[in-house]
PDB file of C-alpha atoms in Angstrom:
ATOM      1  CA  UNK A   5      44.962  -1.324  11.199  1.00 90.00           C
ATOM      2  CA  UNK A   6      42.014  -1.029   8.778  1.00 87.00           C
ATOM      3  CA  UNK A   7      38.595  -1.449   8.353  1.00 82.00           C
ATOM      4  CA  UNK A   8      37.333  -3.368   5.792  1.00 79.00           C
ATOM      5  CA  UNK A   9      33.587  -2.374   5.293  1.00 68.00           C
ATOM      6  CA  UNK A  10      31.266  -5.836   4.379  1.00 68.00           C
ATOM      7  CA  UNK A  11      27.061  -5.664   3.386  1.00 61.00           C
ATOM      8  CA  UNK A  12      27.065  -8.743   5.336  1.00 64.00           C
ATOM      9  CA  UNK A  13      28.444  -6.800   8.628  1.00 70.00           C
ATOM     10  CA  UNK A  14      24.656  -5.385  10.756  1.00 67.00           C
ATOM     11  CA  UNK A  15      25.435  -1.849  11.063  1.00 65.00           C
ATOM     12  CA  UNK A  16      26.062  -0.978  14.542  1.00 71.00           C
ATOM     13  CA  UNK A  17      28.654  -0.372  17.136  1.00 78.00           C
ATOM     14  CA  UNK A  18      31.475  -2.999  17.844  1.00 87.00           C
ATOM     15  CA  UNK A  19      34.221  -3.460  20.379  1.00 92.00           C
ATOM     16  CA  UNK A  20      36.920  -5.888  20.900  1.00 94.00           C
ATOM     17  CA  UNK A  21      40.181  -5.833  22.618  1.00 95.00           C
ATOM     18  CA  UNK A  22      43.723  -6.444  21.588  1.00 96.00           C
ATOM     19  CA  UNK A  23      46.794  -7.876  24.008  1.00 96.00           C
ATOM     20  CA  UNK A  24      50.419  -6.986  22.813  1.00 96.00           C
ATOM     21  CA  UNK A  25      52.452  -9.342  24.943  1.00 96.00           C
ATOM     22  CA  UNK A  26      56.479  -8.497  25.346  1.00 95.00           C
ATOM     23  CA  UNK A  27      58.595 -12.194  25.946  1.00 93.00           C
ATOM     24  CA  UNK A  28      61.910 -12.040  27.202  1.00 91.00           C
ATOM     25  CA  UNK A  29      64.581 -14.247  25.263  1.00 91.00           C
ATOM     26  CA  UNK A  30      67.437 -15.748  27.616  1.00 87.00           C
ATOM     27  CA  UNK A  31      66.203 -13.938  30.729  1.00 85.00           C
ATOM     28  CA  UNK A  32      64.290 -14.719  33.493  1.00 87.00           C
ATOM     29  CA  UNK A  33      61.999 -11.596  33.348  1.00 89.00           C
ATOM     30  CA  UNK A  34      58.464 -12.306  33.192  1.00 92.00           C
ATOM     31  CA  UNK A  35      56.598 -11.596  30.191  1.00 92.00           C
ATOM     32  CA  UNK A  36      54.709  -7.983  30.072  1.00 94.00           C
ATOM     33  CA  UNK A  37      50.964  -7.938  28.442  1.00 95.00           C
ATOM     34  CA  UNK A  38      49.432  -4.725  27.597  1.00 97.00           C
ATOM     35  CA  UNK A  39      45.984  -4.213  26.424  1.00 96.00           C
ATOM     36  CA  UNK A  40      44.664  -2.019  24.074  1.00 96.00           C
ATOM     37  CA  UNK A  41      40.648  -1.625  23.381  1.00 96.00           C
ATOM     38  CA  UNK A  42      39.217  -1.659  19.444  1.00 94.00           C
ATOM     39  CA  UNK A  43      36.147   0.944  18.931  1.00 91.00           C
ATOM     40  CA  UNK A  44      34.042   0.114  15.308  1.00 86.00           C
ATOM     41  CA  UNK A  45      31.117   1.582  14.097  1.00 77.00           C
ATOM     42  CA  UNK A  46      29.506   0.801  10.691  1.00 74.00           C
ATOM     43  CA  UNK A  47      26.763   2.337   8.869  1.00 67.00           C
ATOM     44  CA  UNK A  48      25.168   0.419   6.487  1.00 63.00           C
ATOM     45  CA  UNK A  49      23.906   1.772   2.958  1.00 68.00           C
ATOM     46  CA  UNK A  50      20.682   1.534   3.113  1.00 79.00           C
ATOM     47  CA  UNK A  51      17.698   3.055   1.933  1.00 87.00           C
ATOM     48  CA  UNK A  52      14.019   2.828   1.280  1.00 93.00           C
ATOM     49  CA  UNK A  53      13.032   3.218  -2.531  1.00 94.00           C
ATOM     50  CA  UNK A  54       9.187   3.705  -3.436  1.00 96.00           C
ATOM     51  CA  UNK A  55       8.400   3.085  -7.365  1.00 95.00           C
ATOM     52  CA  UNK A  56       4.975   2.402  -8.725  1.00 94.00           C
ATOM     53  CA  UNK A  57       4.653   0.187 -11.954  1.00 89.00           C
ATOM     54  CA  UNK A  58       4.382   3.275 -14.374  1.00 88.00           C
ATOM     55  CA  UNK A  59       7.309   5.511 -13.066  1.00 90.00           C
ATOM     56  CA  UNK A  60       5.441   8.161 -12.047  1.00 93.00           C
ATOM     57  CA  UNK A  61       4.755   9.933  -8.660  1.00 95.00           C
ATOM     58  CA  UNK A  62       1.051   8.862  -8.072  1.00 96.00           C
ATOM     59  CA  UNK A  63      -1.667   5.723  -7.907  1.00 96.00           C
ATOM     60  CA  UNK A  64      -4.131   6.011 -10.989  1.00 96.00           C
ATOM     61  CA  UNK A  65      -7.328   3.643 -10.232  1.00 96.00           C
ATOM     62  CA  UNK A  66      -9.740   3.889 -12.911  1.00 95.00           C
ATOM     63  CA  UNK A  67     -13.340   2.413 -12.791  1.00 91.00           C
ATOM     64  CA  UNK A  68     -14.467   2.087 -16.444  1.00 88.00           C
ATOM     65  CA  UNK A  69     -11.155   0.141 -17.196  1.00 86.00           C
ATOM     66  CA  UNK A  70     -10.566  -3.798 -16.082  1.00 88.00           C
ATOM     67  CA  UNK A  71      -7.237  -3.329 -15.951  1.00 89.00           C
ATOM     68  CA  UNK A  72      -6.490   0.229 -14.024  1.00 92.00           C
ATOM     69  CA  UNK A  73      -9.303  -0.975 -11.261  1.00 95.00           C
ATOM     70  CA  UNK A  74      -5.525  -2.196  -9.255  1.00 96.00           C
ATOM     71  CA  UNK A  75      -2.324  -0.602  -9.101  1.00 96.00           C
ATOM     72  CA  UNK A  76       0.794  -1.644  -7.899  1.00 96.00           C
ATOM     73  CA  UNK A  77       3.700  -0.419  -5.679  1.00 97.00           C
ATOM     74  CA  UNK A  78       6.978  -1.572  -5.309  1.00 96.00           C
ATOM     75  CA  UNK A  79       8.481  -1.001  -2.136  1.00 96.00           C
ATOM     76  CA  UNK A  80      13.075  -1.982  -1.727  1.00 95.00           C
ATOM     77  CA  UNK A  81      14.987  -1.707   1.144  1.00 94.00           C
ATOM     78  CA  UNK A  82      18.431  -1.628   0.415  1.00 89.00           C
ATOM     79  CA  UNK A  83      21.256  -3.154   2.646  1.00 83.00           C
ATOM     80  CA  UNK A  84      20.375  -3.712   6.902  1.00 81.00           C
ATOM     81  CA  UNK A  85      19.445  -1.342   9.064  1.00 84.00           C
ATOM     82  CA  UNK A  86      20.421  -3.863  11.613  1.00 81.00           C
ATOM     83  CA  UNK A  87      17.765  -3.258  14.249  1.00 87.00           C
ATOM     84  CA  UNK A  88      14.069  -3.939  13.709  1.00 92.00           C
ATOM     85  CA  UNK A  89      11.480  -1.436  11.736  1.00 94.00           C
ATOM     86  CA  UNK A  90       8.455  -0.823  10.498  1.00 95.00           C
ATOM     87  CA  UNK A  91       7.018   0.832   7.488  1.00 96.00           C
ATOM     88  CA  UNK A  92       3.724   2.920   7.741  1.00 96.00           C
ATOM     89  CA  UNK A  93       1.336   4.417   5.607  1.00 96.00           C
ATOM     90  CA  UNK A  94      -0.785   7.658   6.218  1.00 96.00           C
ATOM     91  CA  UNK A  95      -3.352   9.973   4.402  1.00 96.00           C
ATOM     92  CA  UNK A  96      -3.869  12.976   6.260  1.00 90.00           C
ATOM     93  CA  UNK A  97      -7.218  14.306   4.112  1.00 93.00           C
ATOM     94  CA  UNK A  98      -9.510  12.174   2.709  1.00 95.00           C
ATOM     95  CA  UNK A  99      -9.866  11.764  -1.292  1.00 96.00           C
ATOM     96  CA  UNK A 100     -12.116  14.864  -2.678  1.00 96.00           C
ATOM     97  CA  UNK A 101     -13.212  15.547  -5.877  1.00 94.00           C
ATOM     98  CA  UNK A 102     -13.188  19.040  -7.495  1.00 90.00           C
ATOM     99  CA  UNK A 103     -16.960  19.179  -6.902  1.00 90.00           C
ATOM    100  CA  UNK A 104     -16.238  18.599  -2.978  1.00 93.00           C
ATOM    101  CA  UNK A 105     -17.630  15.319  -2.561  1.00 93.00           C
ATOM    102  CA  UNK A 106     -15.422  13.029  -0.003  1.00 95.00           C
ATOM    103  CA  UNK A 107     -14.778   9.439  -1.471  1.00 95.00           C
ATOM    104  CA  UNK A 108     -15.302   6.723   0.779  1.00 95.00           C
ATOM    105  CA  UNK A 109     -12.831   4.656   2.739  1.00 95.00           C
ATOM    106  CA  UNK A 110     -14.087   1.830   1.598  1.00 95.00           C
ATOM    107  CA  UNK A 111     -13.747   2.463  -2.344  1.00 95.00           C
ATOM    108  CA  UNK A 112     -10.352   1.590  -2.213  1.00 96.00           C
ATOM    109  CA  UNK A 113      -8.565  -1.444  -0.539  1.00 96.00           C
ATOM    110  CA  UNK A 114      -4.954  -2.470   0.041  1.00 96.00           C
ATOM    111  CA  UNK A 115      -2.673  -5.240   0.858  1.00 95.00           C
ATOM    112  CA  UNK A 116       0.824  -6.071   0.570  1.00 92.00           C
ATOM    113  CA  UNK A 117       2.937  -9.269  -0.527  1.00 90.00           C
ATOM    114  CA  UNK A 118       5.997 -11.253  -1.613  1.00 91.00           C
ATOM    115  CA  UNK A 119       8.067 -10.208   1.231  1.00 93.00           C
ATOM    116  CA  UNK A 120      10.740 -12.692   2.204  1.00 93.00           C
ATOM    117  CA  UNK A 121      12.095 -11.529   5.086  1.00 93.00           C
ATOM    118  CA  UNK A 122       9.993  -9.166   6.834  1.00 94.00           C
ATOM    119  CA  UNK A 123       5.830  -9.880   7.771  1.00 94.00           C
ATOM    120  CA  UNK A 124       3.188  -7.691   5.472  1.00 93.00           C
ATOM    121  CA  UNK A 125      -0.355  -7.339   5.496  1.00 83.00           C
ATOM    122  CA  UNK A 126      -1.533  -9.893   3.662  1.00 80.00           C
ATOM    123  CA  UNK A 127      -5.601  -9.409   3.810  1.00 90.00           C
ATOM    124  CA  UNK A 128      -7.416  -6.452   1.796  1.00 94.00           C
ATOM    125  CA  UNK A 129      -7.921  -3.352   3.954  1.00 95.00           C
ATOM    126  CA  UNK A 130      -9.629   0.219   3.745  1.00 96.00           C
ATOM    127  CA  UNK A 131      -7.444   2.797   3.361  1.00 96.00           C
ATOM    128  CA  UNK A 132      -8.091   4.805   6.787  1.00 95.00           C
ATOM    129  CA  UNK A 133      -7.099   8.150   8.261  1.00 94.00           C
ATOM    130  CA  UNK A 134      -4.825   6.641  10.877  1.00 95.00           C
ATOM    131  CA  UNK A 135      -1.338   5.345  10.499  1.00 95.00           C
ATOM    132  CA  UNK A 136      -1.754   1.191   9.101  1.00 96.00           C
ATOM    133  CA  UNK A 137       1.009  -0.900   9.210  1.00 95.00           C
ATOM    134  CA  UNK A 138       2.355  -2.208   5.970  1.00 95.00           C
ATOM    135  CA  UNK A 139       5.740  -4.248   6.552  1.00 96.00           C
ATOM    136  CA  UNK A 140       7.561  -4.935   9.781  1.00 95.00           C
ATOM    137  CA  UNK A 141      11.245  -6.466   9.496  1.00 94.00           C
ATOM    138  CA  UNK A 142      12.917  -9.096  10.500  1.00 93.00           C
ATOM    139  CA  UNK A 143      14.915  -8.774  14.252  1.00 91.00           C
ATOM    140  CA  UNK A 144      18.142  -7.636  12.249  1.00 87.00           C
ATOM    141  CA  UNK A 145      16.048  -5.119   9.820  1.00 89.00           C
ATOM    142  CA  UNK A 146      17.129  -6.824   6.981  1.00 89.00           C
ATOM    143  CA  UNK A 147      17.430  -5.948   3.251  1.00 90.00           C
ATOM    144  CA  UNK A 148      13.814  -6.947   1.438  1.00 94.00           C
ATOM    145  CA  UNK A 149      11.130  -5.865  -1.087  1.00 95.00           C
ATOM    146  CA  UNK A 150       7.491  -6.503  -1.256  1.00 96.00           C
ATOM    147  CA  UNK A 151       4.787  -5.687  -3.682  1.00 96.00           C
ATOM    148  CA  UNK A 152       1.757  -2.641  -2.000  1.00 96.00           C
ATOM    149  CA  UNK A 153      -1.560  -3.597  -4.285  1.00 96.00           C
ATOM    150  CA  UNK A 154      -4.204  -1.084  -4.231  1.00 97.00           C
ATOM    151  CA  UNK A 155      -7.579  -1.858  -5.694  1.00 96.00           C
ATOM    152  CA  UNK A 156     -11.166  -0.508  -5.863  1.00 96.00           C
ATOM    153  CA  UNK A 157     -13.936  -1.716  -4.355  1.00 93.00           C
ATOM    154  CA  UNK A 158     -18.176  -1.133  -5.270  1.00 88.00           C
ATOM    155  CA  UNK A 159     -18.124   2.979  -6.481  1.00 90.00           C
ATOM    156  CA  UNK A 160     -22.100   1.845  -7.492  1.00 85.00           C
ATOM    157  CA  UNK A 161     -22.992   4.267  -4.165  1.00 87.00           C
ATOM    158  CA  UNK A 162     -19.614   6.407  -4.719  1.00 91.00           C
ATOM    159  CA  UNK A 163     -21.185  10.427  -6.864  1.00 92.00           C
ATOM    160  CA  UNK A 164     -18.906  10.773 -10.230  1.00 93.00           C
ATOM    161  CA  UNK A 165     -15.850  12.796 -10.264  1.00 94.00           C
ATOM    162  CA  UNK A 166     -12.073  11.960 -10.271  1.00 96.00           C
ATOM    163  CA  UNK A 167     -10.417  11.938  -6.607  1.00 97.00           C
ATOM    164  CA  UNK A 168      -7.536  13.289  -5.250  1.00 96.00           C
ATOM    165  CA  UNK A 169      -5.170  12.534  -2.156  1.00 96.00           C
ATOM    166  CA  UNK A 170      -2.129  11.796  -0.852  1.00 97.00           C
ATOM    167  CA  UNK A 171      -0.457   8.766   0.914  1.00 97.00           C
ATOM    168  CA  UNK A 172       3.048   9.289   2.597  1.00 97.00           C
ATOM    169  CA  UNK A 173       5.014   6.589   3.427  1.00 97.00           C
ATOM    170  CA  UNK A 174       6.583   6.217   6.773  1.00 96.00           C
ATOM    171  CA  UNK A 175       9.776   4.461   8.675  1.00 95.00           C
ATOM    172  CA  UNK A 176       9.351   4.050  12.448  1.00 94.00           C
ATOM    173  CA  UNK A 177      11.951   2.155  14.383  1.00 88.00           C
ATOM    174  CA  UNK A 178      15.385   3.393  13.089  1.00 79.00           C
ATOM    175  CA  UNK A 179      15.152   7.138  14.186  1.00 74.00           C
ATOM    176  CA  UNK A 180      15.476   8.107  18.268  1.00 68.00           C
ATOM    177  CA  UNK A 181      13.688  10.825  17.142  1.00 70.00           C
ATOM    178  CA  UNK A 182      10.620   9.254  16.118  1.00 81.00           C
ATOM    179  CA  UNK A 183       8.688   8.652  12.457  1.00 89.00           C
ATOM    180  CA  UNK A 184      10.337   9.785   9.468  1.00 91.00           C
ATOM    181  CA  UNK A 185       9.021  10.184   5.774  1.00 94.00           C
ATOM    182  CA  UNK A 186      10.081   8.232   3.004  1.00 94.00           C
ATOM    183  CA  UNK A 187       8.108   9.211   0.092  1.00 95.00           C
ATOM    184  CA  UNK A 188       4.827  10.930  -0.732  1.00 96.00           C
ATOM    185  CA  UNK A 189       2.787   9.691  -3.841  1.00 97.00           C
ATOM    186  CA  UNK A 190      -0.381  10.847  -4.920  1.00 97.00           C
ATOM    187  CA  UNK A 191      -3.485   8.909  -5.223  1.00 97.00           C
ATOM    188  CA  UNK A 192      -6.311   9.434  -7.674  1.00 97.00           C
ATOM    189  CA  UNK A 193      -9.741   7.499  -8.513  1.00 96.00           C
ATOM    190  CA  UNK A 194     -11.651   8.611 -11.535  1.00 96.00           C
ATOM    191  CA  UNK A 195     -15.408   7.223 -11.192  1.00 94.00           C
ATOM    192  CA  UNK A 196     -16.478   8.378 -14.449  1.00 92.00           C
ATOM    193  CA  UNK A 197     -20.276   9.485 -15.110  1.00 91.00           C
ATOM    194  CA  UNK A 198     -22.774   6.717 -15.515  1.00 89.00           C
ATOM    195  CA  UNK A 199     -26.439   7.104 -16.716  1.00 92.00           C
ATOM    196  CA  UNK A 200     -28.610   4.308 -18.231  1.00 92.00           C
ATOM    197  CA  UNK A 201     -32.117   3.319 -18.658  1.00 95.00           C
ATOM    198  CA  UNK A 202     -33.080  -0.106 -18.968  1.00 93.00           C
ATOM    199  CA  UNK A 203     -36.233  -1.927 -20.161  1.00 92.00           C
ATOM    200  CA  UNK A 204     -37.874  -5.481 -19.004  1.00 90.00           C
ATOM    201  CA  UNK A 205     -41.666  -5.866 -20.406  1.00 88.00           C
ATOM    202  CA  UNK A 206     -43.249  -8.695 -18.669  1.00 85.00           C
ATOM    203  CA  UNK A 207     -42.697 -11.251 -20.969  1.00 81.00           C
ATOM    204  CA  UNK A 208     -39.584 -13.007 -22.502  1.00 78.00           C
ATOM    205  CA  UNK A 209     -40.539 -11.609 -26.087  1.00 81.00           C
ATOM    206  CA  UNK A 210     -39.106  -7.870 -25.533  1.00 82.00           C
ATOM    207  CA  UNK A 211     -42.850  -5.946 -26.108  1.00 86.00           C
ATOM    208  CA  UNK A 212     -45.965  -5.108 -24.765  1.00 87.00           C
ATOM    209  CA  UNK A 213     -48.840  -7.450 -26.295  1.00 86.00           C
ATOM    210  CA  UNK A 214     -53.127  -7.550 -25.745  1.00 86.00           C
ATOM    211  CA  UNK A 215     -53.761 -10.817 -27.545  1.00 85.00           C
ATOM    212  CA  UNK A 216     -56.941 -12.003 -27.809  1.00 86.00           C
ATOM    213  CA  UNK A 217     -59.281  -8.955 -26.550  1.00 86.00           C
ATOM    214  CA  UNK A 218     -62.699  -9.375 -26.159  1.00 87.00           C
ATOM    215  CA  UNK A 219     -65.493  -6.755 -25.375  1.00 85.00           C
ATOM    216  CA  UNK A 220     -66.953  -8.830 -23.344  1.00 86.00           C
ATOM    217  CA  UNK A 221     -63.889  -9.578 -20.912  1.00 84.00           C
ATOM    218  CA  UNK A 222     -64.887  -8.328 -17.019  1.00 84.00           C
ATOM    219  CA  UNK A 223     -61.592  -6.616 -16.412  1.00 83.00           C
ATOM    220  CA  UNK A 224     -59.023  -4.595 -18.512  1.00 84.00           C
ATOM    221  CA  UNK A 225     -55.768  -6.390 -19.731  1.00 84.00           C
ATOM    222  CA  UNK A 226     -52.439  -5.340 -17.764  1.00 87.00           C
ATOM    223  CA  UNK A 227     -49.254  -5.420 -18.807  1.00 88.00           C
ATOM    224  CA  UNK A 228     -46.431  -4.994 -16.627  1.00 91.00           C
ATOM    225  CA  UNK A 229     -42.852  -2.761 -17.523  1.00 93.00           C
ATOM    226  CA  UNK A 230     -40.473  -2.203 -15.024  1.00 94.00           C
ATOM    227  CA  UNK A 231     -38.201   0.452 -15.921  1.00 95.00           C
ATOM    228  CA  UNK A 232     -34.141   0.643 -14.337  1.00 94.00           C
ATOM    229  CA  UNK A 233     -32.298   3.749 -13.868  1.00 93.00           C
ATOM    230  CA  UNK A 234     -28.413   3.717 -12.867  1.00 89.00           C
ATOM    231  CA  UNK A 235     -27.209   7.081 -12.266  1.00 89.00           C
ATOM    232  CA  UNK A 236     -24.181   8.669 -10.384  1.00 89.00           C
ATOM    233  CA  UNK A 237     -24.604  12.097 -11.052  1.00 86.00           C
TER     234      UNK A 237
END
């Protein structure tokens, strides 16, 4: 007897039963059944794999560029675990810059998508301190991928400086010993250094103008500038 291991087979435990029957030829002896009991256990391949677009280890949000203000992750799972699970996500210390200032939850938001047979979070939500829910399986834990986006939000209240964290990844459901990590990648938000001065005179023309004086005028002319600083030094 052999097994014949099958990705469509759940891993698991299996048992069945066999009956080996002995028939008498010319006789009048009853037949004799014996039983004998069939024990299977499979474990399935499968594994978690976390890739970002670029290849590397970490999520690079940039500010000054359209493009790097959203970063994607790619999250597989390989063959059934064939029992339900969850995947987590957790940052233990919140972003700092080299400087020491703490970026805000809010300056960075996250949801996930194109999962087929598992649920995701769909809406846009802070990163946080506590353990959020990215993907739950189906009932039978069964092989899927799905897309993480991360994306910033208004830095216009966020102090310059590039921030750094962490973000491990985490699989609860398949372990009777709890939690257990999948991947760590780091996470890092350059805000770069912003300081302007803008200009609007009071009238369309772009300049200050006293048209027209008189001595004899009761009151002095005003003219009106009001002057805009953005700064996030």
């Amino acid at each position: 007897y052999g097994l014949l291991p099958s990705t469509s087979i759940a891993p698991g435990y299996y048992k069945g039963r066999l009956a080996f029957t002995l028939e008498p030829i010319d006789s009048s002896q009853s037949p004799s059944t014996v039983f004998l009991d069939i024990y299977a256990q499979f474990q399935g391949a499968s594994s978690i794999e976390v890739k970002t677009e670029t290849g590397i280890k970490a999520i690079v949000l940039k500010q000054d560029r359209e493009e790097s203000r959203t970063a994607a992750v790619g999250i597989n799972i390989n063959g059934s675990f064939g029992k339900q699970f969850r995947i987590l996500q957790l940052i233990n210390e919140q972003p700092i810059s080299s400087e020491g200032q703490l970026l805000s939850w809010q300056a960075v938001k996250f949801n996930s998508r194109n999962a087929s047979k598992g649920t995701t979070a769909a809406q846009d939500t802070p990163l946080s301190n506590q353990q959020q829910l990215i993907y739950q399986s189906s009932y039978r834990g069964d092989a899927d991928n799905f897309i993480l986006e991360y994306k910033l939000d208004d830095l216009s209240s966020q102090r310059a400086g590039t921030y750094r964290g962490k973000i491990k990844y985490l699989l609860d459901g398949t372990d009777t010993a709890g939690m257990r990590l999948i991947d760590t990648l780091d996470l890092e938000i350059d805000n770069p250094r912003i300081f302007g001065l803008m200009i609007y005179p009071e009238n369309q023309k772009g300049v200050i103008e006293f048209l027209n004086l008189r001595p004899t005028d009761p009151s002095p002319r005003i003219n009106e500038v009001t002057l805009e600083v953005t700064s996030n030094l």
